[in-house]
Coordinates of C-alpha atoms and ligand atoms in Angstrom, one line a residue:
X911 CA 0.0 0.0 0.0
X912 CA 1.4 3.8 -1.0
X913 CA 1.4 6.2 0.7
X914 CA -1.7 8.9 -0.3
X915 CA -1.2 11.7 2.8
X916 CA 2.2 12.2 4.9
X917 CA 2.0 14.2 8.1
X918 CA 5.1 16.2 9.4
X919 CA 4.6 17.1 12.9
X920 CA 6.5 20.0 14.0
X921 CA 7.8 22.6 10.8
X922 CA 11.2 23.8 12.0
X923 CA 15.3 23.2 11.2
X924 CA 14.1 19.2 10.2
X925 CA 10.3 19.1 9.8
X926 CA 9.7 21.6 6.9
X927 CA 12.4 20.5 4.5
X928 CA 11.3 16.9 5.0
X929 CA 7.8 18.1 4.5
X930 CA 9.3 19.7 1.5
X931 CA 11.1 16.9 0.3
X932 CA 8.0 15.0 0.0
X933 CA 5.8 17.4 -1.5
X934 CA 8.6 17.7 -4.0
X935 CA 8.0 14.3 -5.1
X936 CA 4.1 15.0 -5.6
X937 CA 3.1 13.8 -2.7
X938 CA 0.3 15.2 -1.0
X939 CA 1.7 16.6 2.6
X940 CA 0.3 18.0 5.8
X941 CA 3.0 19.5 8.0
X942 CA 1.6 20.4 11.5
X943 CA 2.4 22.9 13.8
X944 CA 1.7 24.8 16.9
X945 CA 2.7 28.2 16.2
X946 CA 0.4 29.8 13.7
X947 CA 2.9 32.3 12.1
X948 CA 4.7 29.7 11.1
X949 CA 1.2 27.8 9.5
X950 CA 0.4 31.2 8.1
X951 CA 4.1 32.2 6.4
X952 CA 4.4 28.0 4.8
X953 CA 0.6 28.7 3.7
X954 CA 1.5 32.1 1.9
X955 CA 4.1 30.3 0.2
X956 CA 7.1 31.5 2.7
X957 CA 9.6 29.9 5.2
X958 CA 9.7 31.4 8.7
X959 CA 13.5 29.6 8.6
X960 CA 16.7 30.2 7.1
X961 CA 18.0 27.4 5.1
X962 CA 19.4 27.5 1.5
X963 CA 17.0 26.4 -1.6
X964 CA 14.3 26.2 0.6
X965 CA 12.6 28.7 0.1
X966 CA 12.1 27.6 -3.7
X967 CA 10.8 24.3 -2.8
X968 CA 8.6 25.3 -0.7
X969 CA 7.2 27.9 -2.7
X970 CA 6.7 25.3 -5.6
X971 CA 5.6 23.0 -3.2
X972 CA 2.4 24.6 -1.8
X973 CA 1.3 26.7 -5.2
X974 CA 1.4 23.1 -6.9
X975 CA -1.0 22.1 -3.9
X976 CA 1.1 19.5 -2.4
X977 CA 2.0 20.9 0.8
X978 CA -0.5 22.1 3.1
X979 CA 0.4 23.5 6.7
X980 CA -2.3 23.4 9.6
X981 CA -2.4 23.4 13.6
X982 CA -4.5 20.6 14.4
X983 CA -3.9 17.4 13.2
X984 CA -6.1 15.3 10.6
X985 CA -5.5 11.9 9.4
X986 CA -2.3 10.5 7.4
X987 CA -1.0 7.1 6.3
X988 CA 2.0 7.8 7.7
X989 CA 3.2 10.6 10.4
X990 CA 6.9 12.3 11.0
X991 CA 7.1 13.6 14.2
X992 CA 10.2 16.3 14.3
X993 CA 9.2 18.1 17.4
X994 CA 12.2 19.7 19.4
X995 CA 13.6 17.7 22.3
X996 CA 15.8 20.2 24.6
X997 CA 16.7 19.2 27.9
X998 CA 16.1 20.4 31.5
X999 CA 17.8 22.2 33.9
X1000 CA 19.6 19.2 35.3
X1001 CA 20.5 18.1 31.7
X1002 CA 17.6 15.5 31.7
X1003 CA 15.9 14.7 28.0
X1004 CA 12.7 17.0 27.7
X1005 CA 10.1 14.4 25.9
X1006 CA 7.0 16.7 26.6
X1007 CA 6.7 17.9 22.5
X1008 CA 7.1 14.2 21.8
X1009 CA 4.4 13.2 24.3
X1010 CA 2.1 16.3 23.2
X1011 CA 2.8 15.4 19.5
X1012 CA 2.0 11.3 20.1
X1013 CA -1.6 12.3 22.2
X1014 CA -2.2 14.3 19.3
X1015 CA -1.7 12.2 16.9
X1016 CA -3.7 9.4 18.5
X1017 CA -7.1 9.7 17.8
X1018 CA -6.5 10.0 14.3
X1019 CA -4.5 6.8 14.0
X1020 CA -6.4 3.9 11.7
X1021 CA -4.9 0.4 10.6
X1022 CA -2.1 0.1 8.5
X1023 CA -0.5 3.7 9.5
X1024 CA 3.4 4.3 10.0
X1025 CA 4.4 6.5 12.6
X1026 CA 8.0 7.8 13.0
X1027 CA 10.0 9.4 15.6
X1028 CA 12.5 11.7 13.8
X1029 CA 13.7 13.9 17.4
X1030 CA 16.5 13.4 18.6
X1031 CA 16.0 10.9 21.7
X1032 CA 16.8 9.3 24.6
X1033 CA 17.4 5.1 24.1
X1034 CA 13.7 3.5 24.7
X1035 CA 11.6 6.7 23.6
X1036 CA 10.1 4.8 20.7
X1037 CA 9.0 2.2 22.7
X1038 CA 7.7 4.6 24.6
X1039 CA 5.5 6.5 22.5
X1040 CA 4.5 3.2 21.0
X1041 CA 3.1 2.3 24.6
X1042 CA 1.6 6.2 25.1
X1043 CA -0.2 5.1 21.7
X1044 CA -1.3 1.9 22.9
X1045 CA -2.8 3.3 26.1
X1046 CA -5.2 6.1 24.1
X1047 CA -6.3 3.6 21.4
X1048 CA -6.8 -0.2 22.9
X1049 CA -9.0 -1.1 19.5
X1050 CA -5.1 -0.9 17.7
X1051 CA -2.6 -3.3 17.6
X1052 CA 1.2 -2.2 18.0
X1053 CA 4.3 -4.1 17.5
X1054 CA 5.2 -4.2 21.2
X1055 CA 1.9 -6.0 21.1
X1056 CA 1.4 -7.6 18.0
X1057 CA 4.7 -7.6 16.2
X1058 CA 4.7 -8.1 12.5
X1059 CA 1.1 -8.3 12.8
X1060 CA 0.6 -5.1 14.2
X1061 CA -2.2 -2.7 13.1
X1062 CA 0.8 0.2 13.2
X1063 CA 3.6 0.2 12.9
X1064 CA 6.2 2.1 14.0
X1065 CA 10.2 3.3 13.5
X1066 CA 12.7 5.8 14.9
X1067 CA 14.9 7.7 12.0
X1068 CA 16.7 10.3 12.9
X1069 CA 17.7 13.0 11.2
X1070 CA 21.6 13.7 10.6
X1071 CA 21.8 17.0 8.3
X1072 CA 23.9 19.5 8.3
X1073 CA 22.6 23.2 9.0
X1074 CA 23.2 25.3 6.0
X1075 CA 23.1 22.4 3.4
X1076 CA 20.0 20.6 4.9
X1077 CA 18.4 20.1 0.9
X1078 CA 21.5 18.3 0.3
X1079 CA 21.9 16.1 2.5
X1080 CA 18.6 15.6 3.4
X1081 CA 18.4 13.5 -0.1
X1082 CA 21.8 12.2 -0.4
X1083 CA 23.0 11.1 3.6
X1084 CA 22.4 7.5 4.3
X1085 CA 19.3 7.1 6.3
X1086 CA 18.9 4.5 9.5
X1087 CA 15.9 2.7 9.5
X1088 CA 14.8 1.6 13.3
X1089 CA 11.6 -0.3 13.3
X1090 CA 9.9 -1.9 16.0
X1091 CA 9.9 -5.0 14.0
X1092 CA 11.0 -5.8 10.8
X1093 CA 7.6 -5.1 9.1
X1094 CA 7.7 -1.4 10.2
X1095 CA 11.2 -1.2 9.4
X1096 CA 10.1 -2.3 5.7
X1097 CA 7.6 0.1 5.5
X1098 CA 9.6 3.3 6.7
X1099 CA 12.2 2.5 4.0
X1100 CA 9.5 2.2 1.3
X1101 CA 8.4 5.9 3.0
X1102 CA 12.3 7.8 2.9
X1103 CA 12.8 5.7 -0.6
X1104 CA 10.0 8.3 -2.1
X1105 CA 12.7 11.0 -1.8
X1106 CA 16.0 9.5 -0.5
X1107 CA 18.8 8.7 -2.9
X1108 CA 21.2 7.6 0.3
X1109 CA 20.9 4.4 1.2
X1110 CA 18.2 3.1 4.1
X1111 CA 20.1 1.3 6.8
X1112 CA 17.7 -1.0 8.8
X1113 CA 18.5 -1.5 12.6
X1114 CA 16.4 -1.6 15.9
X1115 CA 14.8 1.5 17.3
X1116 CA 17.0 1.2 20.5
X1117 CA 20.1 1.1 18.4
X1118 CA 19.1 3.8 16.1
X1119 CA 18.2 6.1 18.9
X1120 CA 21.7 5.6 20.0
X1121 CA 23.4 5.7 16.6
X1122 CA 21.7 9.8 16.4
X1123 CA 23.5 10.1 20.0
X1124 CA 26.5 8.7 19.2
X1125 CA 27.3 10.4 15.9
X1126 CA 27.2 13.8 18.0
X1127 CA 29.3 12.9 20.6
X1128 CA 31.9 11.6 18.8
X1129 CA 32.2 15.0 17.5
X1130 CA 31.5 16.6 20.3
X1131 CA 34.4 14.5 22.2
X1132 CA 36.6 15.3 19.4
X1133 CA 35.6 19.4 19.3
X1134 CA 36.4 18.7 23.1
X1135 CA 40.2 17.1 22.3
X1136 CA 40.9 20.4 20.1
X1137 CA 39.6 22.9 22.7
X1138 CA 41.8 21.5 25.2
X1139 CA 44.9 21.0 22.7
X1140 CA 44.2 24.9 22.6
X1141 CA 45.0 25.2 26.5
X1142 CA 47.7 23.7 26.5
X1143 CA 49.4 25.0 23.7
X1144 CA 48.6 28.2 25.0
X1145 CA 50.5 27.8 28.2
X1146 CA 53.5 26.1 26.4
X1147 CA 53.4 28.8 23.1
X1148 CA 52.7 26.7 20.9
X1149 CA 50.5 27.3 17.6
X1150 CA 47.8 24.7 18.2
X1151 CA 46.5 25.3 14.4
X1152 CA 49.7 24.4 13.2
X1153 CA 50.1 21.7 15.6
X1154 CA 46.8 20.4 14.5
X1155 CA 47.3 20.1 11.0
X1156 CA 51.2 18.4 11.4
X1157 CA 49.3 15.5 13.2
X1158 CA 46.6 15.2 11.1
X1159 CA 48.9 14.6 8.4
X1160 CA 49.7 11.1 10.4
X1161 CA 47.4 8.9 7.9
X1162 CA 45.1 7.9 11.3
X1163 CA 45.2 11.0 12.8
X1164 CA 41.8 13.5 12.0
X1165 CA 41.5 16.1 14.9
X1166 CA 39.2 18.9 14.6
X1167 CA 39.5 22.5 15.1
X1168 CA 39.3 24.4 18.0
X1169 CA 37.0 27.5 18.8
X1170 CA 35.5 29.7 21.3
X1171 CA 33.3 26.5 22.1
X1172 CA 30.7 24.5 20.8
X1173 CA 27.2 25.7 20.3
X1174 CA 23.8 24.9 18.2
X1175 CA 21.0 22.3 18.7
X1176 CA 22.4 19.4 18.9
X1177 CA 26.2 18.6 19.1
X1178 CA 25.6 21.1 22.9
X1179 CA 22.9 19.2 23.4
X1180 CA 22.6 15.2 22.3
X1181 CA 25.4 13.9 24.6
X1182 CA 23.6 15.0 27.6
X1183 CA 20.9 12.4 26.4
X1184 CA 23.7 9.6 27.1
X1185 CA 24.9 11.3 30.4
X1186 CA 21.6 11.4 31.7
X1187 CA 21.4 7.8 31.3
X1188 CA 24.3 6.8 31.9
X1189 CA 25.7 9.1 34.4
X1190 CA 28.4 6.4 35.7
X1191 CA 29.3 5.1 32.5
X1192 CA 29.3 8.1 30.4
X1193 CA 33.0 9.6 31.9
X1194 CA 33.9 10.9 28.5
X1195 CA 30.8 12.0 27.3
X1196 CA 30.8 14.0 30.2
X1197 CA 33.9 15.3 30.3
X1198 CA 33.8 16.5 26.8
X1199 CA 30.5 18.4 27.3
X1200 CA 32.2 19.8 30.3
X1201 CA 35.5 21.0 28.2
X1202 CA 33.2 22.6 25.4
X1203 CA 31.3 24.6 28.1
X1204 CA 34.5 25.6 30.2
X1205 CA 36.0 27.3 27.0
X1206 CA 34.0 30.3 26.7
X1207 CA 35.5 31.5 30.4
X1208 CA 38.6 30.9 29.1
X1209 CA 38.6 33.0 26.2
X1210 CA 37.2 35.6 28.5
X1211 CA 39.9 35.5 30.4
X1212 CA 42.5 35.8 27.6
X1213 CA 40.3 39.1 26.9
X1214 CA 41.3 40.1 30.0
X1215 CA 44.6 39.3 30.0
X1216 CA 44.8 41.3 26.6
X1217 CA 42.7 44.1 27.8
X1218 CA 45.3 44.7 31.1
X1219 CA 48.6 44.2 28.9
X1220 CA 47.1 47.0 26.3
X1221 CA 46.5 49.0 28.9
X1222 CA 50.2 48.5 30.5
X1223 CA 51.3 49.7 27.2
X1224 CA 49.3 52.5 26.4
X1225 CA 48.1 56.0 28.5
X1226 CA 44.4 54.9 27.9
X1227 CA 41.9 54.2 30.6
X1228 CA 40.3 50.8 30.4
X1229 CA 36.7 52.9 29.6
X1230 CA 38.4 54.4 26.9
X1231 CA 39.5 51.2 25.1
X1232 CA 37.7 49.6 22.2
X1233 CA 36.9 45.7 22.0
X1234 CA 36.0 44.6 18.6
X1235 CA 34.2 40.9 18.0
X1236 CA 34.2 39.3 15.0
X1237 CA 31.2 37.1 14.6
X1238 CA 27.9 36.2 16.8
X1239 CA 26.9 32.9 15.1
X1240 CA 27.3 29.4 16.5
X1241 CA 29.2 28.3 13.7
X1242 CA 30.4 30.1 9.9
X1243 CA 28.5 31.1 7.4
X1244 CA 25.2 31.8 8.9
X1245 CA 22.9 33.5 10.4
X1246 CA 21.6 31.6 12.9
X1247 CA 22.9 33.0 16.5
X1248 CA 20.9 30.3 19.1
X1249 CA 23.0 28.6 21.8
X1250 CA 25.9 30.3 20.3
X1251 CA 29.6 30.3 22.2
X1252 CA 30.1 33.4 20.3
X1253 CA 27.4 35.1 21.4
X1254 CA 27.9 34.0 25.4
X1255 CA 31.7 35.3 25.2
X1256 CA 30.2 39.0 23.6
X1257 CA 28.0 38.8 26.2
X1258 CA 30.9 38.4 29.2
X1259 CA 32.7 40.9 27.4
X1260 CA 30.1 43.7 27.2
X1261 CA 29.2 43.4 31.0
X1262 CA 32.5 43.3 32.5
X1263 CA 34.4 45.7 29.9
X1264 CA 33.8 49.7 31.1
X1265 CA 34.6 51.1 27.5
X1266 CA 32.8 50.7 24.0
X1267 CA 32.3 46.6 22.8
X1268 CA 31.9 46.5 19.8
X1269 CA 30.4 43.5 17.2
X1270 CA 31.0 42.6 13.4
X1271 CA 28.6 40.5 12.3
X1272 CA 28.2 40.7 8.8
X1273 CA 25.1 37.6 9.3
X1274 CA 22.6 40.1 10.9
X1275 CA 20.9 43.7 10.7
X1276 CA 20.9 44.9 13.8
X1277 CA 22.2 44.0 17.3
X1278 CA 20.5 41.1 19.2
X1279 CA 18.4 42.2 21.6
X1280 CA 20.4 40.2 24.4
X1281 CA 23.3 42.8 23.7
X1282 CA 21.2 46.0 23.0
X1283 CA 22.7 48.8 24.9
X1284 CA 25.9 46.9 25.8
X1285 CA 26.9 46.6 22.2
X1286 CA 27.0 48.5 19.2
X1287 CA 27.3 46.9 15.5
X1288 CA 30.3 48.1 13.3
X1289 CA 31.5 47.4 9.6
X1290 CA 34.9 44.9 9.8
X1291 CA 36.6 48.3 8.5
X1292 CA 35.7 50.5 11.4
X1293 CA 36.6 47.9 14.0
X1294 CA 39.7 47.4 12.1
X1295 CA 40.4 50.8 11.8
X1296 CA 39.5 51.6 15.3
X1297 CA 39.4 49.2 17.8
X1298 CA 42.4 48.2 20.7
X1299 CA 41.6 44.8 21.0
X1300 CA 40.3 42.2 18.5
X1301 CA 38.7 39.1 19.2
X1302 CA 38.1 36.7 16.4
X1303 CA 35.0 34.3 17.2
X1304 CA 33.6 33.2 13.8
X1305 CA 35.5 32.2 11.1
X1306 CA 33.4 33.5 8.7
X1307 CA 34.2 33.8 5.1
X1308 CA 34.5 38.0 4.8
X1309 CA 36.4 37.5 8.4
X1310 CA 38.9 34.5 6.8
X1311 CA 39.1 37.0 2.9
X1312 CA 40.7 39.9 5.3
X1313 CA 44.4 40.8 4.7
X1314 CA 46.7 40.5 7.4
X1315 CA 48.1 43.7 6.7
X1316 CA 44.7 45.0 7.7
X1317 CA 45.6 44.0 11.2
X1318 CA 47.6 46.3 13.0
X1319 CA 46.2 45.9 16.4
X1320 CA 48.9 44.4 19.0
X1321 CA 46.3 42.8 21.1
X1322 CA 44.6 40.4 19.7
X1323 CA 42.3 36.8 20.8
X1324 CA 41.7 34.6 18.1
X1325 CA 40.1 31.6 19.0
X1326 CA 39.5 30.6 15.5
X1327 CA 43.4 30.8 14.1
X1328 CA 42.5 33.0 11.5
X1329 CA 44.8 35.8 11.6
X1330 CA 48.1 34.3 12.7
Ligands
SAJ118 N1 32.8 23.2 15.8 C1 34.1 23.4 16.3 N2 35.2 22.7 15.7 C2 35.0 21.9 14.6 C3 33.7 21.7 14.1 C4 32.6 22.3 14.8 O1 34.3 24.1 17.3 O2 36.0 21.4 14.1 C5 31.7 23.8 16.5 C6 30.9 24.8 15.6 O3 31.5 26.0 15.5 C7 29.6 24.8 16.3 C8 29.4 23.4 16.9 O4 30.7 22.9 16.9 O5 29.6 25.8 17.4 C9 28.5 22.5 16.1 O6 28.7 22.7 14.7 P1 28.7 21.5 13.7 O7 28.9 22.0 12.3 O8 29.7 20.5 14.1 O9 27.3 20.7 13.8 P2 25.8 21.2 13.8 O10 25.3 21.4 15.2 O11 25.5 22.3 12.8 O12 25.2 19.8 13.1 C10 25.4 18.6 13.8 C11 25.9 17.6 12.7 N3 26.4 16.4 13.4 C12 27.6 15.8 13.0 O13 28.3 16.3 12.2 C13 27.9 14.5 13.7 C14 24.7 17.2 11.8 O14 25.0 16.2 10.9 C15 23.5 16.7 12.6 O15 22.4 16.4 11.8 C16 23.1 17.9 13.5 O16 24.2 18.2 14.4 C17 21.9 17.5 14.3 O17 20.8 18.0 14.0 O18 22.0 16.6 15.2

């Protein structure tokens, strides 16, 4: 049996360009959503996101009538749910848009439906939502039930794109496939095959929950190995860029950079999931996430350190001094400033420093509201031409494209190895 309707619950970073994807392939879509603007905007046409080609496929998408946004859901043959899954304060998984998404869902749930969890997860939530579905509709079979029987069935598949080339790789990544049985597993694959040209990798639900947390701490460990590489080549003078890239050219060495630390959705966020579960076992995990947090503070503190030798050098006051930083996003070449290590060190900067901060942020129009009226936004040239004290935080294109020569500052914290 096709599938006729696909619902998408939950139109942000991972819902809408699936949604999208779909529709692209004539399907006939129905992406849900709580938050009406963003209903209104896919219904006019628009994207209330920022993602490349997007907006185009979208666009085409709904005026050809295949993609439909609403608030309440109706029935599908198969739902997506890609609801957000943050944690809490004590780093615990936050299910509650998975749990509000599945009661939802329920009551419009008939035989021979597919449901799949796309958030990222804790190990078991699939079995759980299967057993939140099976309490709200006991005339349904489910596979923790029934098995390959089962009047649903159901799969996790999570996501793995990239921010910035999400239309890419949304097509082209390999895809894992983690049915509750093999039967659902069968049937998500025949669902990602209308669009996917990576191939569909069937597993467990358990495992693939795990394989989504594993992929982002293993780069989050490995952000973690740079960051602290960083420390202690600072303390011993060493360039850790150039450090970096003499080991990496050992044929099984493949460090990554580091940075002012490590922000986003996800790579901040997923190994937490493992932690919380494994708060014994997870020593590494834990240790990374810990490293990736801690570096912020320390590139404060070089600030400060650079801030008090300028000042040793020079007749100004510290309120008369100028701090320029280069870049506010969580990572190059975008716009998107959320959980952003760039943005947190700006922050420390602007309250503790009694003269002008100052941002370049080529991504954005206008200062964020966290740092109106402790910041002020400046071309690259003015802050080049101007500032005391530089501190590189993005390694954005324009920032990467500027001349050395340019620099004539003597104090200067690049956490991105830019400029040396
Ligand atoms: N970063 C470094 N050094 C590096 C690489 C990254 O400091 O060498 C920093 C970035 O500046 C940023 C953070 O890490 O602050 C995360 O950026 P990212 O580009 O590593 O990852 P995300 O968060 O944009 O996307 C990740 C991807 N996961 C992996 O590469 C394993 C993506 O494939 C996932 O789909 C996504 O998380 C997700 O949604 O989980």
């Amino acid at each position: 049996m096709s599938f006729n309707t696909i619902s998408v619950i939950g139109l942000g970073y991972i819902g809408l360009p699936t949604a999208a994807a779909f529709a692209s392939r004539q399907k006939k879509v129905i992406g849900i959503d709580i938050n009406p603007h963003a209903v209104e905007t896919i219904n006019r046409g628009e994207i209330h996101i920022v993602e490349p080609d997007l907006d185009n496929i979208v666009r085409q998408a709904v005026e050809g009538g295949f993609l439909q946004a609403a608030t309440q859901l109706v029935a599908a043959d198969a739902f997506l749910i890609a609801v957000p899954t943050p944690f809490k304060g004590d780093h615990e998984p936050d299910m509650t848009y998975v749990q509000a998404a599945t009661q939802s869902l329920a009551p419009v749930l008939k035989k021979g439906d597919l449901v799949i969890l796309e958030s990222t997860s804790p190990v078991g939530a699939t079995e759980q939502m299967a057993d939140w579905l099976a309490q709200v509709r006991p005339d349904l079979s489910f596979p923790q039930q029934a098995g390959e029987q089962a009047d649903i069935n159901i799969a996790y598949c999570p996501e793995r794109v990239l921010p910035g080339q999400v239309m890419v790789e949304l097509i082209k990544n390999d895809r894992v496939i983690g049915g509750m049985s093999a039967a659902c597993s069968a049937r998500a694959t025949e669902l990602y095959n209308i669009f996917l040209e990576g191939e569909c990798v069937v597993t467990n639900s358990r495992t693939a929950e795990m394989c989504k947390l594993t992929e982002n701490s293993f780069r989050d460990v490995n952000i973690a190995f740079a960051n602290e590489l960083s420390l202690i080549c600072a303390e011993k003078g060493i360039n850790v860029w150039e450090l970096i890239a003499l080991a990496n050219r050992h044929p099984r060495v493949n460090i990554l950079q580091p940075g002012p630390g490590v922000g986003g959705h996800c790579i901040a966020v997923d190994p937490w999931f493992i932690v919380a579960q494994n708060p014994t076992l997870a020593r590494l995990i834990r240790t990374a996430r810990e490293v990736n947090d801690s570096k912020p503070f320390w590139v404060l503190d070089q600030v400060k350190r650079r801030v008090a030798d300028c000042l040793t050098s020079s007749d100004k006051r510290a309120s008369e001094l100028k701090i320029a930083c280069f870049g506010l996003a969580f990572k190059p070449n975008i716009d998107d400033l959320r959980e952003s290590p760039a943005m947190e060190v700006t922050q420390h900067i602007a309250a503790w420093h009694s003269g002008e901060t100052w941002v370049v942020e080529p991504h954005v129009a206008a200062i964020p509201e966290k740092l109106a009226h402790h910041a002020t936004l400046v071309s690259a040239d003015v802050a080049l031409q101007q500032a005391d004290v530089l501190v590189m935080l993005v390694d954005h294109q324009q920032f990467r494209a500027i001349d050395g020569a340019q620099i004539t500052q003597r104090w200067v914290v690049d956490t991105k190895g830019v400029w040396r």
